Amino acid sequence: MREPANPRPALAVLAGTAVVALAATRWNAYAGTAVALLGVAAAATIAYGPRVREVAERSRALGAAPDVVCLVVLSLRLDPALERATGFAAEHANGRLADSLAAHARESRGTPGAGLAAFAATWDDHLPSLRRAAALADAAVDAPAGDRERLLDRTLAVVVEGSRERASGYADAVHGPTMAVYAFGVVLPLALVGVVPAAASAGLPLTLGGVALAYGVVLPLAVLAVVCWILARRPVAFPPAAVPADHPALDDRGRNAALAAAAGVAAALVASRLLPPWALPVLLVGWPVGGALVYWFRPACEVREAARDIEDGLADALSVLGHQLRHGRAVEAAVTDAGDTLDGPTGDAFDEAARRMRRLRVGVAEAFRGEHGPLARTRSQRARAAVSLVVHAADAGPAGGRVLVAVAEHFDDLAGLDREVRREFASTTRTLQYTALVYAPLVAGVTVSLAGRVSGLDGASALPAGQLALVVGAYVLWLAAVLPALAVGLGRGLDRALVGYHAGLALAAAATVYPVTALAAARVL
C-alpha cells in the first residue's frame, strides 16, 4: 500500500477518536464501538482519500484517450502538421488529458514532436498504447499520402484497442467484488433479519444495540469501501459534458426540489397513518430527500441526454456531409442535405443550422455554435469538435470531404467502444438498480415482518419489532443511495447528476416498498 497522503491529520483524528470512544464506552459499549469505527474510517479517508481520488481522476482522464487521439488524427488528415494537430486536439477535447496535452504542446512549441511524444510518455505507465499511437502519428506526418492514411488509421486503432483491453481487464477484476457487494452487502444481511428470533431462542447474546451497530455502521462502511475501490478504477468513462450552473435548463431546479421535498413531507405524514408506526421516519427520509434529488438533478440529466442524442447521429451526419463535399457541393448545401436526410435530434440540429445559414447569412461555425444555435444549448464537446472539422473540411474542398467520411468511421469506432463497455456491465448494473429500487426493500419488508411474527419463540426474549424494523429500514435506505452510484459508475463512469437522479428514485421507491411489504406480509403471515 502506498504511503498515506495526510498522515498527521489522520493520526490526530485517531487520537481524538480514541478519547471520545472511551468516554462513550462508559455510557454505552455499542456507542463507543460505533464512534471508534467511524473514527477509524474518517482517519483512513483523510490518509488515503487523496490517493483514491487521484486514481479515480486518472482513470476518468484516460477514458478520453480515444477522443483526444481521434482529434489529432483528423487534423492530420486535413493538414499533416503535428503542431497544429496537437493544438487542435487540446483546444477541442476536454478534461485532464486535454489539459495535459495542451501543457506539453506549449512547452514543446517549435520542436519536431510538438509535445505529443512527451504527452504520451507522461501517461505511458497507465495506457501504453498512447505512446504507440503518438509514434505512429509522428511517423505519418512525413509519410507519403497513401502510407499516411494507413498509419493514421492504425494510430486510432491502437489506442481504441488499448482502451478496450483496459475495459475488459477491469470488468474481469471487479466482477468478484461487485458480486460480493450484492451477496454480502444485500442478500445475506437482509435474509439474516428473519433468523433474529431463532438466534434469541438459541440463547445467542443478540441485542438491539449489536444489530444497530452491524446494520448502521459496520455494513455501510464495508459496502462503501468496496464501492469506492471498484469505482476508483473504472476506465473508459467517456466523461459527460459539464453543464454550467447558469444553463437555462437549471433555472427552476432549486424551487422544484424544495417543492418536491415539501410534498414528500406532507405525503409521508398522511401515508404513515395507514402504515406501522416505525414507517414514519423511513418515509420522512425517503420521500422528501428522494423527490428533492430527482428534481434537482433531472434537468442536468436531460441536457446530457440531449447531447448524447445528437452524438448518436453524428457519424451519419459527417458521412453525408463528406460525400457532398467530395462531389464539389458547397458546405451550405451539404448541411441542408444532412438536415433533410437525417432523422432525430441530429437531423433537427442540422436543419436548424441550415435555416440560420440561409436567413442570417452566417458561416457554419456561427450557425451551429452562435447565440441561439442548436449547439449553443447542447453541451456536447464532441459535436462542437465535429463542427470545427466541418469548417476546416469545407476550406479544403473535396479533399476535406474525404476526410469527413473517414471522420465518420472514427466516430463509429468510438461509439462502438462506448457501447461495448456498457455491455460489459449491462447485466450487473440492471441487477443493482432493480435491487435498490425493489428487491432489497421487498426482502427486508418480508424478513422484518417474519421476525416480528415469530418473536418470543420457545419463550425467548426477542428484539422489539418496531425498533428492529427501523434499524433495517435505515440500512435499506443506505443501499438505495449507494447501489445506484455503483450501477451508474459501472455503466457510464461516476456522473454526479446521474447518480443523484437514480439515487433519488431509489430512495423514494425503497421508502415505499419496504413498509408496504412489511404491512402486507404481516397480514398474510
Short mmCIF file of C-alpha atoms in Angstrom, two decimals:
data_model
loop_
_atom_site.label_atom_id
_atom_site.label_comp_id
_atom_site.label_asym_id
_atom_site.label_seq_id
_atom_site.Cartn_x
_atom_site.Cartn_y
_atom_site.Cartn_z
CA MET A 1 0.00 0.00 0.00
CA ARG A 2 1.25 3.48 -0.85
CA GLU A 3 2.22 5.95 1.85
CA PRO A 4 -0.74 7.92 3.27
CA ALA A 5 -1.23 11.40 1.84
CA ASN A 6 -2.05 13.13 5.16
CA PRO A 7 -0.51 11.07 7.98
CA ARG A 8 -0.50 13.76 10.67
CA PRO A 9 -4.16 14.82 10.37
CA ALA A 10 -5.12 11.12 10.24
CA LEU A 11 -3.22 10.41 13.45
CA ALA A 12 -4.82 13.43 15.10
CA VAL A 13 -8.27 12.13 14.15
CA LEU A 14 -7.39 8.70 15.54
CA ALA A 15 -6.20 10.20 18.82
CA GLY A 16 -9.34 12.30 19.18
CA THR A 17 -11.49 9.31 18.26
CA ALA A 18 -9.84 7.19 20.95
CA VAL A 19 -10.66 9.78 23.62
CA VAL A 20 -14.28 10.18 22.50
CA ALA A 21 -14.76 6.42 22.08
CA LEU A 22 -13.50 5.73 25.61
CA ALA A 23 -15.86 8.34 27.01
CA ALA A 24 -18.78 6.95 25.00
CA THR A 25 -18.00 3.40 26.12
CA ARG A 26 -18.59 4.40 29.74
CA TRP A 27 -22.12 5.33 28.76
CA ASN A 28 -22.80 2.56 26.21
CA ALA A 29 -20.41 -0.05 24.82
CA TYR A 30 -22.11 -0.11 21.42
CA ALA A 31 -21.94 3.67 21.12
CA GLY A 32 -18.23 3.60 21.97
CA THR A 33 -17.61 0.92 19.35
CA ALA A 34 -19.54 2.91 16.74
CA VAL A 35 -17.52 6.03 17.47
CA ALA A 36 -14.29 4.05 17.21
CA LEU A 37 -15.25 2.51 13.87
CA LEU A 38 -16.38 5.84 12.44
CA GLY A 39 -13.19 7.48 13.64
CA VAL A 40 -11.02 4.83 12.01
CA ALA A 41 -13.00 5.25 8.79
CA ALA A 42 -12.56 9.04 8.93
CA ALA A 43 -8.83 8.69 9.54
CA ALA A 44 -8.48 6.24 6.66
CA THR A 45 -10.40 8.64 4.41
CA ILE A 46 -8.10 11.52 5.35
CA ALA A 47 -4.99 9.39 4.90
CA TYR A 48 -5.84 7.54 1.70
CA GLY A 49 -8.76 9.50 0.26
CA PRO A 50 -6.50 11.76 -1.85
CA ARG A 51 -4.78 8.66 -3.30
CA VAL A 52 -8.11 7.09 -4.19
CA ARG A 53 -9.26 10.36 -5.74
CA GLU A 54 -6.05 10.56 -7.75
CA VAL A 55 -6.65 7.04 -9.09
CA ALA A 56 -10.26 7.92 -9.94
CA GLU A 57 -9.32 11.13 -11.75
CA ARG A 58 -6.59 9.34 -13.70
CA SER A 59 -8.95 6.53 -14.72
CA ARG A 60 -11.57 9.08 -15.75
CA ALA A 61 -9.00 11.07 -17.72
CA LEU A 62 -7.73 8.02 -19.60
CA GLY A 63 -11.27 7.31 -20.74
CA ALA A 64 -10.96 10.31 -23.07
CA ALA A 65 -7.79 8.97 -24.78
CA PRO A 66 -9.62 7.73 -27.91
CA ASP A 67 -11.33 11.11 -28.29
CA VAL A 68 -8.06 13.03 -27.99
CA VAL A 69 -6.21 10.78 -30.43
CA CYS A 70 -9.16 10.93 -32.81
CA LEU A 71 -8.93 14.72 -32.93
CA VAL A 72 -5.17 14.53 -33.59
CA VAL A 73 -5.71 12.04 -36.41
CA LEU A 74 -8.50 14.03 -38.01
CA SER A 75 -6.47 17.22 -38.02
CA LEU A 76 -3.51 15.37 -39.56
CA ARG A 77 -5.76 14.11 -42.34
CA LEU A 78 -6.55 17.69 -43.28
CA ASP A 79 -3.07 19.08 -42.77
CA PRO A 80 -0.02 16.88 -41.92
CA ALA A 81 1.34 19.33 -39.35
CA LEU A 82 1.79 17.80 -35.91
CA GLU A 83 1.94 21.10 -34.04
CA ARG A 84 -1.38 22.20 -35.49
CA ALA A 85 -2.91 18.78 -34.77
CA THR A 86 -1.91 18.78 -31.10
CA GLY A 87 -3.19 22.34 -30.72
CA PHE A 88 -6.50 21.40 -32.35
CA ALA A 89 -6.94 18.35 -30.12
CA ALA A 90 -6.03 20.28 -26.96
CA GLU A 91 -8.50 23.02 -27.85
CA HIS A 92 -11.48 20.85 -28.73
CA ALA A 93 -11.07 17.95 -26.29
CA ASN A 94 -11.94 18.38 -22.63
CA GLY A 95 -10.78 17.02 -19.32
CA ARG A 96 -7.47 16.32 -17.66
CA LEU A 97 -5.99 14.54 -20.68
CA ALA A 98 -6.66 17.53 -22.95
CA ASP A 99 -5.13 19.88 -20.36
CA SER A 100 -2.03 17.68 -20.20
CA LEU A 101 -1.70 17.70 -23.99
CA ALA A 102 -2.10 21.49 -24.09
CA ALA A 103 0.63 21.92 -21.44
CA HIS A 104 3.07 19.68 -23.32
CA ALA A 105 2.24 21.42 -26.60
CA ARG A 106 3.08 24.81 -25.06
CA GLU A 107 6.34 23.57 -23.58
CA SER A 108 7.43 21.93 -26.84
CA ARG A 109 6.35 24.65 -29.24
CA GLY A 110 8.62 24.70 -32.29
CA THR A 111 10.13 21.26 -31.66
CA PRO A 112 9.63 18.36 -34.12
CA GLY A 113 7.42 16.27 -31.85
CA ALA A 114 5.16 19.23 -30.88
CA GLY A 115 4.85 17.76 -27.36
CA LEU A 116 2.85 14.70 -28.46
CA ALA A 117 5.59 12.21 -27.59
CA ALA A 118 6.21 13.83 -24.19
CA PHE A 119 2.47 13.83 -23.51
CA ALA A 120 2.22 10.12 -24.34
CA ALA A 121 5.25 9.32 -22.17
CA THR A 122 3.56 11.01 -19.19
CA TRP A 123 0.67 8.55 -19.38
CA ASP A 124 2.65 5.55 -20.59
CA ASP A 125 2.52 3.68 -17.24
CA HIS A 126 -1.27 3.67 -17.30
CA LEU A 127 -2.07 3.41 -21.03
CA PRO A 128 0.94 2.11 -23.02
CA SER A 129 -1.00 2.19 -26.29
CA LEU A 130 -0.97 6.00 -26.11
CA ARG A 131 2.80 6.09 -26.73
CA ARG A 132 2.46 3.72 -29.69
CA ALA A 133 -0.29 5.92 -31.11
CA ALA A 134 1.88 9.03 -30.72
CA ALA A 135 4.78 7.34 -32.52
CA LEU A 136 2.50 6.30 -35.40
CA ALA A 137 1.06 9.82 -35.68
CA ASP A 138 4.57 11.29 -35.78
CA ALA A 139 5.61 8.82 -38.49
CA ALA A 140 2.50 9.65 -40.54
CA VAL A 141 3.48 13.32 -40.86
CA ASP A 142 6.41 12.67 -43.22
CA ALA A 143 4.98 9.57 -44.90
CA PRO A 144 3.66 9.55 -48.50
CA ALA A 145 -0.06 10.20 -48.85
CA GLY A 146 -1.07 6.54 -49.20
CA ASP A 147 1.05 5.38 -46.30
CA ARG A 148 -0.10 8.33 -44.21
CA GLU A 149 -3.72 7.20 -44.42
CA ARG A 150 -2.82 3.70 -43.29
CA LEU A 151 -0.64 4.98 -40.45
CA LEU A 152 -3.36 7.31 -39.23
CA ASP A 153 -5.93 4.52 -39.32
CA ARG A 154 -3.54 2.42 -37.28
CA THR A 155 -2.95 5.29 -34.84
CA LEU A 156 -6.56 5.41 -33.78
CA ALA A 157 -6.99 1.63 -33.90
CA VAL A 158 -4.09 1.19 -31.45
CA VAL A 159 -5.50 3.49 -28.78
CA VAL A 160 -9.06 2.16 -29.20
CA GLU A 161 -7.80 -1.39 -28.79
CA GLY A 162 -5.78 -0.38 -25.73
CA SER A 163 -8.84 1.19 -24.14
CA ARG A 164 -10.90 -1.88 -24.98
CA GLU A 165 -8.34 -4.13 -23.27
CA ARG A 166 -8.36 -1.93 -20.17
CA ALA A 167 -12.14 -2.08 -20.01
CA SER A 168 -12.18 -5.86 -20.41
CA GLY A 169 -9.49 -6.32 -17.76
CA TYR A 170 -11.37 -4.04 -15.38
CA ALA A 171 -14.61 -5.96 -15.93
CA ASP A 172 -12.87 -9.21 -15.01
CA ALA A 173 -11.20 -7.65 -11.96
CA VAL A 174 -14.32 -6.11 -10.43
CA HIS A 175 -16.79 -8.92 -11.16
CA GLY A 176 -15.94 -10.69 -7.90
CA PRO A 177 -16.06 -7.57 -5.66
CA THR A 178 -19.33 -6.46 -7.28
CA MET A 179 -20.94 -9.82 -6.63
CA ALA A 180 -19.57 -9.68 -3.08
CA VAL A 181 -21.35 -6.35 -2.55
CA TYR A 182 -24.57 -7.92 -3.80
CA ALA A 183 -24.22 -11.15 -1.82
CA PHE A 184 -22.70 -9.95 1.47
CA GLY A 185 -23.99 -6.39 1.43
CA VAL A 186 -27.57 -7.03 0.32
CA VAL A 187 -28.80 -10.63 0.21
CA LEU A 188 -27.17 -12.11 3.31
CA PRO A 189 -27.70 -9.19 5.75
CA LEU A 190 -31.36 -8.81 4.80
CA ALA A 191 -32.01 -12.54 4.90
CA LEU A 192 -30.40 -12.82 8.35
CA VAL A 193 -33.01 -10.44 9.77
CA GLY A 194 -35.51 -13.27 9.52
CA VAL A 195 -33.47 -15.53 11.82
CA VAL A 196 -33.19 -12.99 14.63
CA PRO A 197 -35.91 -14.74 16.68
CA ALA A 198 -34.20 -18.09 16.16
CA ALA A 199 -30.95 -16.60 17.45
CA ALA A 200 -32.72 -15.31 20.51
CA SER A 201 -34.34 -18.71 21.06
CA ALA A 202 -30.92 -20.40 20.78
CA GLY A 203 -29.63 -18.25 23.59
CA LEU A 204 -27.25 -16.13 21.49
CA PRO A 205 -26.46 -12.77 23.10
CA LEU A 206 -28.21 -10.76 20.37
CA THR A 207 -29.20 -7.23 21.36
CA LEU A 208 -30.73 -4.29 19.55
CA GLY A 209 -27.50 -2.33 20.07
CA GLY A 210 -25.50 -5.07 18.38
CA VAL A 211 -27.89 -5.20 15.43
CA ALA A 212 -27.85 -1.41 15.13
CA LEU A 213 -24.04 -1.42 15.21
CA ALA A 214 -23.89 -4.06 12.46
CA TYR A 215 -26.55 -2.55 10.18
CA GLY A 216 -25.89 1.09 10.96
CA VAL A 217 -22.08 1.24 10.99
CA VAL A 218 -20.19 -1.94 10.07
CA LEU A 219 -22.11 -2.97 6.95
CA PRO A 220 -22.49 0.55 5.50
CA LEU A 221 -18.77 1.28 5.94
CA ALA A 222 -17.79 -2.07 4.41
CA VAL A 223 -20.10 -1.62 1.41
CA LEU A 224 -18.92 1.96 0.89
CA ALA A 225 -15.25 0.94 0.99
CA VAL A 226 -15.73 -1.76 -1.65
CA VAL A 227 -17.81 0.53 -3.87
CA CYS A 228 -15.13 3.24 -3.71
CA TRP A 229 -12.44 0.70 -4.62
CA ILE A 230 -14.47 -0.50 -7.61
CA LEU A 231 -15.38 2.92 -8.97
CA ALA A 232 -11.96 4.48 -8.48
CA ARG A 233 -10.52 2.15 -11.13
CA ARG A 234 -13.35 2.50 -13.66
CA PRO A 235 -11.73 3.10 -17.09
CA VAL A 236 -13.15 4.38 -20.37
CA ALA A 237 -15.65 6.63 -18.66
CA PHE A 238 -16.34 8.91 -21.68
CA PRO A 239 -16.92 11.82 -19.28
CA PRO A 240 -20.26 13.59 -19.79
CA ALA A 241 -20.30 17.22 -20.82
CA ALA A 242 -20.17 19.67 -17.95
CA VAL A 243 -23.42 21.59 -17.50
CA PRO A 244 -22.68 25.06 -16.10
CA ALA A 245 -24.74 26.34 -13.21
CA ASP A 246 -26.09 29.20 -15.36
CA HIS A 247 -27.53 26.88 -18.02
CA PRO A 248 -31.17 27.91 -18.70
CA ALA A 249 -32.41 24.36 -18.12
CA LEU A 250 -31.27 24.58 -14.48
CA ASP A 251 -33.06 27.83 -13.64
CA ASP A 252 -36.01 26.35 -11.73
CA ARG A 253 -34.41 23.29 -10.21
CA GLY A 254 -33.95 24.80 -6.73
CA ARG A 255 -37.61 25.77 -6.47
CA ASN A 256 -38.81 22.45 -7.87
CA ALA A 257 -36.57 20.49 -5.49
CA ALA A 258 -37.89 22.45 -2.49
CA LEU A 259 -41.49 21.88 -3.57
CA ALA A 260 -40.81 18.17 -4.06
CA ALA A 261 -39.29 17.92 -0.57
CA ALA A 262 -42.26 19.73 0.98
CA ALA A 263 -44.70 17.50 -0.89
CA GLY A 264 -42.73 14.45 0.26
CA VAL A 265 -43.01 15.51 3.91
CA ALA A 266 -46.76 16.09 3.60
CA ALA A 267 -47.31 12.79 1.79
CA ALA A 268 -45.24 10.94 4.42
CA LEU A 269 -47.32 12.36 7.26
CA VAL A 270 -50.53 11.28 5.55
CA ALA A 271 -49.33 7.83 4.44
CA SER A 272 -47.88 6.98 7.85
CA ARG A 273 -51.42 6.77 9.25
CA LEU A 274 -52.00 3.66 7.13
CA LEU A 275 -48.65 2.01 7.92
CA PRO A 276 -46.88 0.74 11.04
CA PRO A 277 -45.66 3.49 13.42
CA TRP A 278 -41.99 2.85 12.60
CA ALA A 279 -42.67 3.69 8.92
CA LEU A 280 -42.86 7.45 9.51
CA PRO A 281 -39.07 8.06 9.88
CA VAL A 282 -38.42 5.91 6.81
CA LEU A 283 -40.95 7.88 4.76
CA LEU A 284 -39.67 11.22 6.06
CA VAL A 285 -36.20 10.37 4.76
CA GLY A 286 -37.04 8.53 1.55
CA TRP A 287 -39.78 10.68 0.02
CA PRO A 288 -38.56 14.26 0.66
CA VAL A 289 -34.88 13.52 0.03
CA GLY A 290 -35.63 11.28 -2.95
CA GLY A 291 -38.00 13.79 -4.52
CA ALA A 292 -35.58 16.68 -3.98
CA LEU A 293 -32.71 14.73 -5.58
CA VAL A 294 -34.83 13.79 -8.61
CA TYR A 295 -35.96 17.35 -9.29
CA TRP A 296 -32.54 18.82 -8.59
CA PHE A 297 -30.57 16.54 -10.92
CA ARG A 298 -33.12 15.71 -13.65
CA PRO A 299 -32.55 18.93 -15.67
CA ALA A 300 -28.80 18.24 -15.96
CA CYS A 301 -29.54 14.64 -16.96
CA GLU A 302 -31.90 15.88 -19.68
CA VAL A 303 -29.27 18.29 -21.02
CA ARG A 304 -26.71 15.49 -21.20
CA GLU A 305 -29.25 13.12 -22.77
CA ALA A 306 -29.88 15.71 -25.47
CA ALA A 307 -26.13 15.88 -26.09
CA ARG A 308 -25.91 12.09 -26.36
CA ASP A 309 -28.87 12.03 -28.78
CA ILE A 310 -27.04 14.39 -31.12
CA GLU A 311 -23.79 12.44 -30.79
CA ASP A 312 -25.58 9.20 -31.72
CA GLY A 313 -26.29 10.53 -35.21
CA LEU A 314 -23.06 12.44 -35.66
CA ALA A 315 -21.28 9.74 -37.65
CA ASP A 316 -24.12 9.60 -40.20
CA ALA A 317 -24.22 13.39 -40.46
CA LEU A 318 -20.49 13.65 -41.11
CA SER A 319 -20.69 10.87 -43.68
CA VAL A 320 -23.45 12.71 -45.59
CA LEU A 321 -21.53 15.98 -45.41
CA GLY A 322 -18.33 14.30 -46.52
CA HIS A 323 -19.92 12.69 -49.57
CA GLN A 324 -21.49 16.00 -50.58
CA LEU A 325 -18.22 17.90 -50.25
CA ARG A 326 -16.36 15.20 -52.19
CA HIS A 327 -18.66 15.87 -55.12
CA GLY A 328 -17.88 19.58 -55.02
CA ARG A 329 -21.06 20.86 -53.38
CA ALA A 330 -20.95 23.97 -51.21
CA VAL A 331 -20.93 23.43 -47.46
CA GLU A 332 -24.24 25.29 -47.08
CA ALA A 333 -25.96 22.87 -49.46
CA ALA A 334 -24.25 19.91 -47.75
CA VAL A 335 -25.54 20.98 -44.32
CA THR A 336 -29.05 21.35 -45.80
CA ASP A 337 -28.87 17.86 -47.31
CA ALA A 338 -27.72 16.41 -43.99
CA GLY A 339 -30.70 18.01 -42.23
CA ASP A 340 -33.10 16.66 -44.87
CA THR A 341 -31.57 13.17 -44.86
CA LEU A 342 -31.24 12.52 -41.12
CA ASP A 343 -33.98 11.91 -38.57
CA GLY A 344 -34.00 12.58 -34.86
CA PRO A 345 -32.16 15.25 -32.84
CA THR A 346 -29.08 15.24 -35.11
CA GLY A 347 -31.22 15.92 -38.19
CA ASP A 348 -33.09 18.66 -36.31
CA ALA A 349 -29.79 20.31 -35.33
CA PHE A 350 -28.54 20.33 -38.93
CA ASP A 351 -31.93 21.53 -40.16
CA GLU A 352 -31.87 24.45 -37.76
CA ALA A 353 -28.27 25.29 -38.66
CA ALA A 354 -29.16 25.26 -42.37
CA ARG A 355 -32.03 27.71 -41.76
CA ARG A 356 -29.75 30.01 -39.79
CA MET A 357 -27.18 29.96 -42.58
CA ARG A 358 -29.83 30.96 -45.14
CA ARG A 359 -31.61 33.59 -43.10
CA LEU A 360 -28.74 35.17 -41.16
CA ARG A 361 -26.05 34.75 -43.84
CA VAL A 362 -23.60 33.30 -41.31
CA GLY A 363 -20.94 30.61 -41.61
CA VAL A 364 -21.05 27.03 -40.42
CA ALA A 365 -19.49 27.68 -37.01
CA GLU A 366 -21.82 30.59 -36.23
CA ALA A 367 -24.84 28.67 -37.50
CA PHE A 368 -24.20 25.79 -35.10
CA ARG A 369 -22.48 27.38 -32.12
CA GLY A 370 -23.55 31.00 -32.25
CA GLU A 371 -26.14 32.58 -30.00
CA HIS A 372 -29.39 30.56 -30.13
CA GLY A 373 -27.69 28.00 -32.36
CA PRO A 374 -28.53 24.28 -31.90
CA LEU A 375 -25.21 23.54 -30.22
CA ALA A 376 -25.25 26.65 -28.03
CA ARG A 377 -27.80 24.88 -25.84
CA THR A 378 -26.39 21.35 -26.22
CA ARG A 379 -23.36 20.58 -24.07
CA SER A 380 -21.61 18.23 -26.49
CA GLN A 381 -17.88 18.77 -26.81
CA ARG A 382 -17.70 16.05 -29.45
CA ALA A 383 -20.36 17.74 -31.60
CA ARG A 384 -18.58 21.09 -31.28
CA ALA A 385 -15.31 19.50 -32.36
CA ALA A 386 -17.12 17.93 -35.32
CA VAL A 387 -18.38 21.36 -36.40
CA SER A 388 -14.82 22.69 -36.27
CA LEU A 389 -13.75 19.83 -38.51
CA VAL A 390 -16.56 20.63 -40.94
CA VAL A 391 -15.30 24.21 -41.15
CA HIS A 392 -11.75 23.03 -41.90
CA ALA A 393 -13.00 20.41 -44.34
CA ALA A 394 -15.07 22.99 -46.22
CA ASP A 395 -11.95 25.13 -46.66
CA ALA A 396 -10.11 22.10 -48.06
CA GLY A 397 -12.80 21.31 -50.66
CA PRO A 398 -13.18 17.74 -51.99
CA ALA A 399 -10.13 16.59 -50.02
CA GLY A 400 -11.88 17.77 -46.87
CA GLY A 401 -14.93 15.73 -47.87
CA ARG A 402 -12.83 12.58 -47.98
CA VAL A 403 -11.56 13.41 -44.51
CA LEU A 404 -15.10 13.81 -43.16
CA VAL A 405 -16.01 10.35 -44.46
CA ALA A 406 -13.00 8.98 -42.56
CA VAL A 407 -14.12 11.02 -39.53
CA ALA A 408 -17.49 9.29 -39.63
CA GLU A 409 -15.77 5.91 -39.47
CA HIS A 410 -13.70 7.03 -36.48
CA PHE A 411 -16.79 8.27 -34.66
CA ASP A 412 -18.40 4.89 -35.30
CA ASP A 413 -15.34 3.23 -33.73
CA LEU A 414 -15.60 5.40 -30.62
CA ALA A 415 -19.35 4.86 -30.33
CA GLY A 416 -18.81 1.12 -30.70
CA LEU A 417 -16.23 1.17 -27.92
CA ASP A 418 -18.65 3.05 -25.67
CA ARG A 419 -21.41 0.51 -26.37
CA GLU A 420 -19.03 -2.38 -25.79
CA VAL A 421 -18.01 -1.04 -22.39
CA ARG A 422 -21.63 -0.61 -21.34
CA ARG A 423 -22.45 -4.14 -22.49
CA GLU A 424 -19.66 -5.48 -20.27
CA PHE A 425 -21.59 -4.28 -17.22
CA ALA A 426 -25.18 -4.27 -18.50
CA SER A 427 -26.47 -7.26 -16.55
CA THR A 428 -24.67 -6.21 -13.36
CA THR A 429 -25.95 -2.62 -13.50
CA ARG A 430 -29.53 -3.73 -14.12
CA THR A 431 -29.37 -6.11 -11.16
CA LEU A 432 -28.00 -3.39 -8.88
CA GLN A 433 -30.61 -0.85 -9.97
CA TYR A 434 -33.54 -3.22 -9.51
CA THR A 435 -32.11 -4.33 -6.18
CA ALA A 436 -32.01 -0.74 -4.92
CA LEU A 437 -35.49 0.02 -6.25
CA VAL A 438 -37.42 -3.15 -5.38
CA TYR A 439 -35.57 -6.31 -4.38
CA ALA A 440 -33.76 -5.08 -1.26
CA PRO A 441 -36.77 -3.29 0.31
CA LEU A 442 -39.03 -6.21 -0.67
CA VAL A 443 -36.82 -8.82 1.02
CA ALA A 444 -36.28 -6.56 4.02
CA GLY A 445 -40.00 -5.98 4.45
CA VAL A 446 -40.76 -9.70 4.40
CA THR A 447 -37.95 -10.68 6.78
CA VAL A 448 -38.76 -7.89 9.25
CA SER A 449 -42.39 -8.96 9.26
CA LEU A 450 -41.35 -12.58 9.74
CA ALA A 451 -39.05 -11.64 12.62
CA GLY A 452 -41.88 -9.81 14.36
CA ARG A 453 -44.34 -12.63 13.72
CA VAL A 454 -42.28 -15.39 15.34
CA SER A 455 -40.84 -13.30 18.15
CA GLY A 456 -40.84 -14.97 21.53
CA LEU A 457 -40.44 -18.46 20.15
CA ASP A 458 -39.81 -21.02 22.96
CA GLY A 459 -40.20 -18.22 25.45
CA ALA A 460 -37.03 -16.45 24.33
CA SER A 461 -36.90 -12.69 24.58
CA ALA A 462 -36.88 -11.25 21.05
CA LEU A 463 -35.83 -7.78 19.87
CA PRO A 464 -38.53 -5.09 19.75
CA ALA A 465 -40.12 -5.45 16.31
CA GLY A 466 -40.59 -1.71 15.69
CA GLN A 467 -37.03 -0.77 16.56
CA LEU A 468 -35.62 -3.68 14.56
CA ALA A 469 -37.69 -2.57 11.55
CA LEU A 470 -36.35 0.98 11.91
CA VAL A 471 -32.73 -0.22 12.01
CA VAL A 472 -33.21 -2.39 8.94
CA GLY A 473 -35.08 0.45 7.20
CA ALA A 474 -32.10 2.75 7.67
CA TYR A 475 -29.88 0.13 6.01
CA VAL A 476 -32.36 -0.28 3.14
CA LEU A 477 -32.26 3.47 2.52
CA TRP A 478 -28.47 3.38 2.65
CA LEU A 479 -28.43 0.68 -0.02
CA ALA A 480 -30.88 2.75 -2.09
CA ALA A 481 -28.35 5.59 -2.11
CA VAL A 482 -25.17 3.55 -2.67
CA LEU A 483 -26.22 0.86 -5.15
CA PRO A 484 -27.33 3.36 -7.84
CA ALA A 485 -23.92 5.04 -7.53
CA LEU A 486 -22.26 1.69 -8.19
CA ALA A 487 -24.61 0.89 -11.08
CA VAL A 488 -24.16 4.29 -12.76
CA GLY A 489 -20.41 4.20 -12.17
CA LEU A 490 -20.05 0.79 -13.78
CA GLY A 491 -22.26 1.72 -16.73
CA ARG A 492 -21.13 5.24 -17.60
CA GLY A 493 -18.47 6.29 -15.15
CA LEU A 494 -19.19 8.23 -11.98
CA ASP A 495 -21.53 11.03 -13.09
CA ARG A 496 -22.84 13.11 -10.21
CA ALA A 497 -26.08 14.11 -11.96
CA LEU A 498 -26.98 10.55 -12.97
CA VAL A 499 -26.03 9.20 -9.53
CA GLY A 500 -28.14 11.82 -7.77
CA TYR A 501 -31.13 11.27 -10.05
CA HIS A 502 -31.12 7.46 -9.75
CA ALA A 503 -30.43 7.62 -6.01
CA GLY A 504 -33.45 9.88 -5.61
CA LEU A 505 -35.67 7.45 -7.49
CA ALA A 506 -34.34 4.52 -5.46
CA LEU A 507 -34.82 6.31 -2.13
CA ALA A 508 -38.43 7.16 -2.92
CA ALA A 509 -39.15 3.63 -4.20
CA ALA A 510 -37.43 1.87 -1.28
CA ALA A 511 -39.22 4.05 1.27
CA THR A 512 -42.50 2.96 -0.32
CA VAL A 513 -41.85 -0.73 -0.97
CA TYR A 514 -40.30 -1.53 2.42
CA PRO A 515 -43.14 -0.55 4.82
CA VAL A 516 -45.89 -1.59 2.39
CA THR A 517 -44.33 -5.04 2.00
CA ALA A 518 -43.87 -5.37 5.76
CA LEU A 519 -47.53 -4.49 6.33
CA ALA A 520 -48.76 -6.89 3.64
CA ALA A 521 -46.52 -9.71 4.86
CA ALA A 522 -47.69 -9.21 8.45
CA ARG A 523 -51.31 -9.66 7.38
CA VAL A 524 -50.54 -12.70 5.24
CA LEU A 525 -48.39 -14.37 7.90
#
